[in-house]
CSV table of C-alpha atoms in Angstrom, one decimal:
chain,number,residue,atom,x,y,z
A,69,UNK,CA,-6.4,17.4,1.3
A,70,UNK,CA,-5.9,14.3,3.0
A,71,UNK,CA,-1.6,14.1,3.4
A,72,UNK,CA,0.2,11.8,6.1
A,73,UNK,CA,3.7,12.7,6.6
A,74,UNK,CA,6.5,10.3,7.8
A,75,UNK,CA,9.7,11.3,9.4
A,76,UNK,CA,12.4,10.0,9.2
A,77,UNK,CA,12.4,9.5,5.5
A,78,UNK,CA,16.0,7.5,5.6
A,79,UNK,CA,17.9,6.2,8.7
A,80,UNK,CA,20.6,4.0,9.0
A,81,UNK,CA,21.9,2.6,12.6
A,82,UNK,CA,23.7,-0.1,14.0
A,83,UNK,CA,22.5,-3.2,14.8
A,84,UNK,CA,21.0,-3.4,18.7
A,85,UNK,CA,20.1,0.3,18.4
A,86,UNK,CA,16.2,0.7,18.6
A,87,UNK,CA,14.3,3.6,15.4
A,88,UNK,CA,11.4,5.3,16.1
A,89,UNK,CA,9.2,6.2,12.9
A,90,UNK,CA,6.7,9.0,12.9
A,91,UNK,CA,3.5,8.8,11.0
A,92,UNK,CA,1.3,11.9,11.2
A,93,UNK,CA,-2.0,12.7,9.4
A,94,UNK,CA,-1.7,16.5,8.3
A,95,UNK,CA,-4.9,17.7,7.5
A,96,UNK,CA,-7.3,15.0,8.7
A,97,UNK,CA,-8.0,12.9,12.1
A,98,UNK,CA,-7.1,9.2,11.3
A,99,UNK,CA,-8.7,7.1,13.9
A,100,UNK,CA,-7.1,4.1,12.2
A,101,UNK,CA,-3.5,3.8,11.1
A,102,UNK,CA,-1.6,1.1,9.0
A,103,UNK,CA,2.2,-0.1,9.0
A,104,UNK,CA,3.9,-1.8,6.3
A,105,UNK,CA,6.4,-3.3,5.7
A,106,UNK,CA,7.8,-3.7,1.9
A,107,UNK,CA,11.0,-5.6,0.9
A,108,UNK,CA,12.8,-5.5,-2.2
A,109,UNK,CA,11.0,-6.1,-5.2
A,110,UNK,CA,7.7,-7.4,-2.9
A,111,UNK,CA,5.0,-6.1,-2.3
A,112,UNK,CA,3.4,-3.9,1.0
A,113,UNK,CA,3.1,-6.4,3.6
A,114,UNK,CA,0.9,-4.8,6.5
A,115,UNK,CA,2.3,-5.3,10.1
A,116,UNK,CA,-0.4,-3.8,12.5
A,117,UNK,CA,-3.2,-2.0,12.4
A,118,UNK,CA,-3.2,1.4,14.9
A,119,UNK,CA,-5.9,2.4,16.5
A,120,UNK,CA,-6.3,5.6,18.3
A,121,UNK,CA,-6.7,5.2,22.1
A,122,UNK,CA,-6.2,1.2,21.9
A,123,UNK,CA,-3.7,-1.4,21.7
A,124,UNK,CA,-2.4,-2.4,17.8
A,125,UNK,CA,-3.4,-5.4,16.3
A,126,UNK,CA,-0.5,-7.2,15.2
A,127,UNK,CA,-0.7,-9.7,11.9
A,128,UNK,CA,0.5,-13.4,12.1
A,129,UNK,CA,4.2,-13.6,12.2
A,130,UNK,CA,4.7,-10.0,13.4
A,131,UNK,CA,6.5,-9.7,16.7
A,132,UNK,CA,4.8,-7.2,18.9
A,133,UNK,CA,7.3,-6.6,21.0
A,134,UNK,CA,10.0,-5.9,19.0
A,135,UNK,CA,8.0,-3.6,16.9
A,136,UNK,CA,6.0,-1.1,19.4
A,137,UNK,CA,3.2,1.3,18.1
A,138,UNK,CA,1.8,4.1,19.5
A,139,UNK,CA,-1.7,5.4,18.8
A,140,UNK,CA,-1.9,8.1,21.0
A,141,UNK,CA,-3.7,10.9,18.8
A,142,UNK,CA,-5.3,11.1,16.1
A,143,UNK,CA,-2.8,12.6,14.3
A,144,UNK,CA,0.1,10.4,15.2
A,145,UNK,CA,1.3,6.9,15.1
A,146,UNK,CA,4.7,6.0,16.3
A,147,UNK,CA,6.5,2.6,15.1
A,148,UNK,CA,9.4,1.6,17.3
A,149,UNK,CA,11.9,-1.2,15.7
A,150,UNK,CA,13.5,-2.1,19.1
A,151,UNK,CA,17.1,-4.0,19.0
A,152,UNK,CA,17.1,-3.5,15.4
A,153,UNK,CA,19.3,-6.2,13.1
A,154,UNK,CA,20.0,-6.5,10.0
A,155,UNK,CA,16.9,-8.4,8.5
A,156,UNK,CA,15.0,-5.5,9.9
A,157,UNK,CA,16.1,-3.4,7.2
A,158,UNK,CA,13.2,-2.4,4.7
A,159,UNK,CA,11.1,0.1,3.6
A,160,UNK,CA,8.5,1.4,6.3
A,161,UNK,CA,5.2,3.0,5.0
A,162,UNK,CA,2.2,4.0,7.2
A,163,UNK,CA,-1.4,4.7,6.1
A,164,UNK,CA,-4.2,6.2,7.3
A,165,UNK,CA,-7.7,6.1,7.2
A,166,UNK,CA,-10.2,9.5,6.7
A,167,UNK,CA,-13.3,8.4,8.4
A,168,UNK,CA,-14.1,12.6,8.2
A,169,UNK,CA,-15.1,11.6,4.8
A,170,UNK,CA,-17.3,9.0,5.4
A,171,UNK,CA,-15.4,7.0,2.4
A,172,UNK,CA,-17.4,4.3,1.4
A,173,UNK,CA,-14.5,2.6,-0.7
A,174,UNK,CA,-12.3,2.4,2.6
A,175,UNK,CA,-9.4,4.5,0.9
A,176,UNK,CA,-6.2,4.9,2.8
A,177,UNK,CA,-3.6,7.8,2.4
A,178,UNK,CA,-0.2,7.0,2.6
A,179,UNK,CA,2.6,8.4,4.0
A,180,UNK,CA,6.3,8.7,1.9
A,181,UNK,CA,7.5,5.9,3.7
A,182,UNK,CA,10.7,5.3,5.8
A,183,UNK,CA,13.9,3.2,4.3
A,184,UNK,CA,15.6,1.6,7.6
A,185,UNK,CA,19.2,0.5,7.2
A,186,UNK,CA,20.4,-1.8,10.0
A,187,UNK,CA,23.9,-2.2,9.7
B,243,UNK,CA,-2.3,-19.2,-2.5
B,244,UNK,CA,-2.0,-15.9,-2.5
B,245,UNK,CA,-5.1,-13.5,-1.1
B,246,UNK,CA,-4.4,-11.0,-4.5
B,247,UNK,CA,-2.6,-12.6,-7.5
B,248,UNK,CA,-1.0,-10.5,-9.9
B,249,UNK,CA,1.5,-11.6,-12.8
B,250,UNK,CA,4.7,-9.1,-12.2
B,251,UNK,CA,5.7,-8.7,-15.6
B,252,UNK,CA,7.9,-6.8,-16.5
B,253,UNK,CA,5.4,-6.1,-19.6
B,254,UNK,CA,7.6,-3.8,-21.8
B,255,UNK,CA,5.7,-1.6,-24.3
B,256,UNK,CA,6.4,1.1,-26.9
B,257,UNK,CA,4.8,4.5,-26.5
B,258,UNK,CA,1.1,4.8,-27.6
B,259,UNK,CA,0.3,0.9,-26.7
B,260,UNK,CA,-2.5,-0.4,-25.2
B,261,UNK,CA,-1.6,-3.0,-22.2
B,262,UNK,CA,-3.9,-4.4,-19.6
B,263,UNK,CA,-3.0,-5.9,-16.2
B,264,UNK,CA,-5.1,-8.8,-14.4
B,265,UNK,CA,-5.4,-9.6,-10.5
B,266,UNK,CA,-7.5,-12.2,-9.1
B,267,UNK,CA,-8.6,-12.0,-5.4
B,268,UNK,CA,-9.7,-15.4,-3.0
B,269,UNK,CA,-11.5,-13.7,-0.3
B,270,UNK,CA,-15.1,-13.6,-1.6
B,271,UNK,CA,-16.2,-11.3,1.1
B,272,UNK,CA,-14.0,-8.5,-0.3
B,273,UNK,CA,-15.9,-5.5,-1.3
B,274,UNK,CA,-13.2,-2.6,-1.8
B,275,UNK,CA,-10.8,-3.2,-5.1
B,276,UNK,CA,-8.4,-0.3,-5.9
B,277,UNK,CA,-5.3,-0.3,-8.2
B,278,UNK,CA,-2.5,1.3,-7.0
B,279,UNK,CA,0.7,2.9,-8.4
B,280,UNK,CA,4.5,2.9,-7.2
B,281,UNK,CA,6.7,4.2,-8.5
B,282,UNK,CA,10.6,3.1,-7.4
B,283,UNK,CA,11.7,3.5,-3.9
B,284,UNK,CA,7.9,5.8,-3.1
B,285,UNK,CA,4.8,5.0,-1.4
B,286,UNK,CA,1.7,3.8,-3.6
B,287,UNK,CA,-0.3,6.3,-4.6
B,288,UNK,CA,-4.2,5.5,-5.8
B,289,UNK,CA,-4.8,5.4,-9.0
B,290,UNK,CA,-8.4,4.8,-9.0
B,291,UNK,CA,-10.9,2.6,-7.4
B,292,UNK,CA,-12.7,-0.2,-9.0
B,293,UNK,CA,-16.1,-0.2,-9.1
B,294,UNK,CA,-18.7,-2.8,-10.1
B,295,UNK,CA,-19.8,-1.7,-13.2
B,296,UNK,CA,-16.7,-1.1,-14.5
B,297,UNK,CA,-15.1,3.1,-14.7
B,298,UNK,CA,-12.9,5.0,-16.7
B,299,UNK,CA,-10.8,8.0,-15.8
B,300,UNK,CA,-8.9,9.1,-18.7
B,301,UNK,CA,-6.7,6.7,-20.3
B,302,UNK,CA,-7.4,4.3,-17.9
B,303,UNK,CA,-10.2,1.5,-16.9
B,304,UNK,CA,-10.7,-0.9,-14.5
B,305,UNK,CA,-13.4,-3.5,-14.7
B,306,UNK,CA,-14.4,-6.1,-11.3
B,307,UNK,CA,-16.1,-9.3,-12.2
B,308,UNK,CA,-17.3,-10.8,-9.0
B,309,UNK,CA,-18.4,-13.7,-10.3
B,310,UNK,CA,-15.0,-14.8,-11.1
B,311,UNK,CA,-13.0,-12.7,-8.4
B,312,UNK,CA,-11.2,-10.7,-11.2
B,313,UNK,CA,-10.2,-7.2,-11.4
B,314,UNK,CA,-8.7,-5.6,-14.9
B,315,UNK,CA,-6.8,-2.3,-15.8
B,316,UNK,CA,-6.4,-1.5,-19.0
B,317,UNK,CA,-4.1,1.5,-19.9
B,318,UNK,CA,-4.9,3.0,-23.2
B,319,UNK,CA,-1.8,5.3,-25.3
B,320,UNK,CA,0.8,4.4,-23.2
B,321,UNK,CA,3.0,7.2,-22.2
B,322,UNK,CA,6.7,7.1,-20.8
B,323,UNK,CA,5.2,8.4,-17.6
B,324,UNK,CA,2.8,5.3,-17.1
B,325,UNK,CA,6.3,3.3,-15.9
B,326,UNK,CA,5.7,2.0,-12.9
B,327,UNK,CA,4.5,-1.1,-10.5
B,328,UNK,CA,0.5,-1.4,-10.9
B,329,UNK,CA,-0.5,-2.9,-7.5
B,330,UNK,CA,-4.3,-4.6,-7.2
B,331,UNK,CA,-5.3,-3.9,-3.8
B,332,UNK,CA,-8.7,-5.4,-2.0
B,333,UNK,CA,-9.9,-4.7,0.8
B,334,UNK,CA,-9.9,-7.7,2.9
B,335,UNK,CA,-13.8,-8.1,3.8
B,336,UNK,CA,-14.7,-5.9,6.7
B,337,UNK,CA,-11.9,-5.2,8.7
B,338,UNK,CA,-10.7,-2.4,6.8
B,339,UNK,CA,-7.0,-3.8,6.2
B,340,UNK,CA,-5.9,-4.1,2.3
B,341,UNK,CA,-4.6,-6.5,1.1
B,342,UNK,CA,-1.6,-5.7,-1.7
B,343,UNK,CA,-0.9,-8.2,-4.5
B,344,UNK,CA,2.9,-8.4,-6.0
B,345,UNK,CA,2.5,-5.7,-8.3
B,346,UNK,CA,2.7,-6.0,-12.0
B,347,UNK,CA,5.8,-3.8,-13.7
B,348,UNK,CA,5.6,-1.5,-16.7
B,349,UNK,CA,8.2,-0.4,-18.9
B,350,UNK,CA,7.0,2.0,-21.6
B,351,UNK,CA,9.5,2.6,-24.2
B,352,UNK,CA,10.2,5.2,-26.6
């Protein structure tokens, strides 16, 4: 159980275009999803916390107007990178909390990631 | 100072060796601790949670020292398949956010 999917797995786009990435919890309900970004040889950096039915909470230094997050249902959150530029090229990973299990250790399940390349 | 610090390595060890990774965290309010494994160009996968009393899962042993804000991971009898980056992860107090260390790279050689 506790499977998280992401789509697409890889995207290449031209500078200035917008890219939407979907994160789905396939077999559980996720009231909270997290979006991370990972540059080469660096660790995951949290970008924002996405709560179902409410506005996302962004980390310091992350532009909310550039990285639009929507969490309209308990199984889907989307991240849209607007007007993408080459410096936005990165590995974007989502994770979801399985609150149904009453997990006291705050385990998160990660999606397989989306590799974005902006030309 | 980073919230979670790890020695990035790489650690190059022969098969069968025992290797230990260390991690320190700065937020004394942190409540949950984990070791994740990340293979190249893949998502992180939970290796094990770290309990206050220390815990073992097969060849892997994790320990937590709250007083020193220090976490360790010991891998015994290293296998080639253990080659990966090991991420020390701490929850950020009550917010539910996970803070990742830079990761320690392990290369197990034949």
